[in-house]
Structure formats: C-alpha cells, structure tokens
Amino acid sequence: MKLKLDVAEMAEEFFEDAHLMGIVAPIRDYQFCWHLNQHLRFRFRVNVDLEIQMTKKNRHYYFPIYEYQEPQLYRAHYLYRNQHDGEYLLPEFRHLDYIWLTKGENIQEGLITEIAQTIRSFNGVQLVVEMTNEKIRNKEHLIF
C-alpha cells in the first residue's frame, strides 16, 4: 500500500493565516536582518532547524530562514533567502531576493503596510510587494 502526501491540503493549512511580501534588496542577509532589527525593533535570528535544503542536478542548495516570534502575541515572522548559488527557492520569482512570511492570529492589514513602508526606507531596498500564495507555483518550498 502506497501513501501519498497531500501537498495541496498541507499548503492550504500552512498559508491560511499567512501574509507574504516579496523584497528586492541585493544586500547580504545578515545586513538586511540588522536593518530589520534596528528599525522595526525585531529580533530576527537564523533558525537552522527551519533551513530549507534542495537537491538539483546532484548539487545541494541551502536556503536559510530567519525567524522572529513576537512576545505575548501568537504571531511569527519568517524571512527566506530566495537565492543560493544560482538556484532559487521560488524560481517563478527570480527577481526577488527575499520572501517575508508573517503567520498568526489577528494580523491587521495596517501592520503589513507599516512593515512594508519601513523596509522600503532601507538603503539598498529596491522593491517591496505584497504577494498572495495563490500566485506561488512552488508553495511546498516555503513549508517547513
């Protein structure tokens, strides 16, 4: 008997309380996180347990995920690096350097807008765009 993993259902559950932004900022991830931590008063840290590993053409690619859990709130922020050594986590969005995912309860649209405006003010940031998970073809790459 073969069991089949229902990725579509898993993705639907994962994204049901999520907001996504795409960011074009050709700067190092640690520098970008430093700006986020300074300007938004967040505490992004790399979470090696969430790192996404991909194998293509007998090569291994590693995509770090930075995480910040808001204290006293059921809300978490995840920052994915979209590119590693010429390979992309989301190939349909090659132009994006980072994917920002906010998950949690009671996320007001104003919060996402405020975060996006703050990020736009950073030196080196060229674009911040809100995304919908329906437009992502490789949703399973974001699920941890």
Short mmCIF file of C-alpha atoms in Angstrom, two decimals:
data_model
loop_
_atom_site.label_atom_id
_atom_site.label_comp_id
_atom_site.label_asym_id
_atom_site.label_seq_id
_atom_site.Cartn_x
_atom_site.Cartn_y
_atom_site.Cartn_z
CA MET A 1 0.00 0.00 0.00
CA LYS A 2 1.35 3.39 -1.01
CA LEU A 3 0.62 6.51 0.98
CA LYS A 4 0.57 9.83 -0.80
CA LEU A 5 1.26 13.14 0.91
CA ASP A 6 -1.40 15.72 0.09
CA VAL A 7 0.77 18.78 -0.51
CA ALA A 8 -2.18 20.93 -1.62
CA GLU A 9 -4.02 20.43 1.67
CA MET A 10 -0.82 20.95 3.66
CA ALA A 11 -0.13 24.20 1.77
CA GLU A 12 -3.68 25.42 2.32
CA GLU A 13 -3.35 24.90 6.08
CA PHE A 14 0.12 26.46 6.20
CA PHE A 15 -0.95 29.63 4.36
CA GLU A 16 -4.42 30.12 5.88
CA ASP A 17 -3.20 32.65 8.47
CA ALA A 18 -0.23 33.98 6.49
CA HIS A 19 0.70 37.22 4.75
CA LEU A 20 3.51 37.34 2.18
CA MET A 21 5.79 40.04 0.83
CA GLY A 22 8.46 39.85 -1.81
CA ILE A 23 11.55 42.03 -1.41
CA VAL A 24 14.22 43.08 -3.89
CA ALA A 25 17.28 44.04 -1.85
CA PRO A 26 20.63 42.88 -3.22
CA ILE A 27 22.34 43.06 0.18
CA ARG A 28 23.63 40.30 2.45
CA ASP A 29 21.00 38.60 4.58
CA TYR A 30 22.77 39.39 7.87
CA GLN A 31 22.90 43.09 6.89
CA PHE A 32 19.25 43.07 5.92
CA CYS A 33 18.29 41.43 9.24
CA TRP A 34 20.36 44.00 11.12
CA HIS A 35 18.30 46.78 9.48
CA LEU A 36 15.05 44.96 10.33
CA ASN A 37 16.10 44.51 13.94
CA GLN A 38 17.17 48.16 14.27
CA HIS A 39 14.22 49.83 12.54
CA LEU A 40 11.37 47.50 13.49
CA ARG A 41 12.74 46.51 16.90
CA PHE A 42 12.51 42.87 15.90
CA ARG A 43 15.00 40.16 16.88
CA PHE A 44 15.43 38.13 13.71
CA ARG A 45 17.77 35.18 14.14
CA VAL A 46 18.67 32.43 11.73
CA ASN A 47 16.86 29.21 12.61
CA VAL A 48 18.98 26.31 11.36
CA ASP A 49 16.19 23.85 12.18
CA LEU A 50 13.97 25.51 9.56
CA GLU A 51 16.62 25.78 6.82
CA ILE A 52 15.32 24.51 3.51
CA GLN A 53 17.54 22.08 1.63
CA MET A 54 17.10 21.28 -2.03
CA THR A 55 18.94 18.91 -4.32
CA LYS A 56 19.02 19.59 -8.05
CA LYS A 57 21.35 18.01 -10.59
CA ASN A 58 23.30 16.24 -7.81
CA ARG A 59 24.02 19.56 -6.05
CA HIS A 60 22.78 20.65 -2.63
CA TYR A 61 21.33 24.10 -2.05
CA TYR A 62 20.60 25.63 1.34
CA PHE A 63 18.12 28.42 1.93
CA PRO A 64 18.33 29.94 5.41
CA ILE A 65 15.23 31.11 7.23
CA TYR A 66 15.39 33.91 9.75
CA GLU A 67 12.71 33.89 12.42
CA TYR A 68 11.23 36.33 14.90
CA GLN A 69 8.44 35.36 17.30
CA GLU A 70 6.61 38.37 18.73
CA PRO A 71 6.45 38.09 22.52
CA GLN A 72 2.94 37.89 24.01
CA LEU A 73 1.41 37.54 20.54
CA TYR A 74 0.61 34.47 18.51
CA ARG A 75 2.49 35.94 15.57
CA ALA A 76 5.76 34.99 13.89
CA HIS A 77 7.78 36.49 11.07
CA TYR A 78 9.96 34.43 8.73
CA LEU A 79 12.45 35.77 6.22
CA TYR A 80 13.50 33.37 3.44
CA ARG A 81 16.55 33.94 1.25
CA ASN A 82 15.28 33.25 -2.29
CA GLN A 83 18.62 32.52 -3.94
CA HIS A 84 21.59 30.28 -3.20
CA ASP A 85 24.49 29.71 -5.56
CA GLY A 86 22.45 30.35 -8.71
CA GLU A 87 19.40 28.32 -7.64
CA TYR A 88 16.08 29.79 -6.48
CA LEU A 89 13.72 28.73 -3.72
CA LEU A 90 10.85 30.18 -5.81
CA PRO A 91 12.05 30.05 -9.43
CA GLU A 92 8.91 31.86 -10.62
CA PHE A 93 10.10 34.90 -8.63
CA ARG A 94 13.77 35.04 -9.64
CA HIS A 95 13.81 38.81 -9.29
CA LEU A 96 13.06 38.63 -5.54
CA ASP A 97 15.92 38.41 -3.05
CA TYR A 98 13.75 37.71 -0.01
CA ILE A 99 10.32 36.34 0.84
CA TRP A 100 8.77 37.62 4.08
CA LEU A 101 6.06 35.46 5.65
CA THR A 102 4.01 36.61 8.63
CA LYS A 103 1.84 33.99 10.31
CA GLY A 104 -0.51 34.36 13.22
CA GLU A 105 -3.81 35.48 14.57
CA ASN A 106 -5.34 38.94 14.17
CA ILE A 107 -2.87 40.34 11.65
CA GLN A 108 -4.21 43.70 10.60
CA GLU A 109 -3.51 44.92 7.07
CA GLY A 110 -2.08 48.08 8.66
CA LEU A 111 0.73 46.07 10.26
CA ILE A 112 1.82 44.58 6.93
CA THR A 113 1.64 48.01 5.26
CA GLU A 114 3.70 49.58 8.05
CA ILE A 115 6.37 46.87 7.81
CA ALA A 116 6.50 47.26 4.00
CA GLN A 117 6.88 51.06 4.26
CA THR A 118 9.68 50.72 6.81
CA ILE A 119 11.54 48.20 4.64
CA ARG A 120 11.20 50.49 1.59
CA SER A 121 13.13 53.18 3.50
CA PHE A 122 16.27 51.00 3.87
CA ASN A 123 19.31 51.74 1.70
CA GLY A 124 19.63 49.04 -0.94
CA VAL A 125 15.95 48.07 -0.98
CA GLN A 126 14.56 48.44 -4.48
CA LEU A 127 11.09 46.90 -4.17
CA VAL A 128 8.65 45.59 -1.56
CA VAL A 129 5.49 44.00 -2.91
CA GLU A 130 2.65 42.19 -1.19
CA MET A 131 2.07 38.71 -2.56
CA THR A 132 -0.70 36.14 -2.47
CA ASN A 133 0.06 32.47 -2.03
CA GLU A 134 -2.21 31.66 -5.00
CA LYS A 135 0.42 33.13 -7.35
CA ILE A 136 3.19 30.92 -5.97
CA ARG A 137 3.64 27.78 -8.04
CA ASN A 138 6.18 26.16 -5.70
CA LYS A 139 4.35 26.68 -2.39
CA GLU A 140 5.80 23.49 -0.97
CA HIS A 141 9.26 25.13 -0.97
CA LEU A 142 8.10 27.55 1.75
CA ILE A 143 6.55 24.96 4.05
CA PHE A 144 8.66 23.89 7.00
#
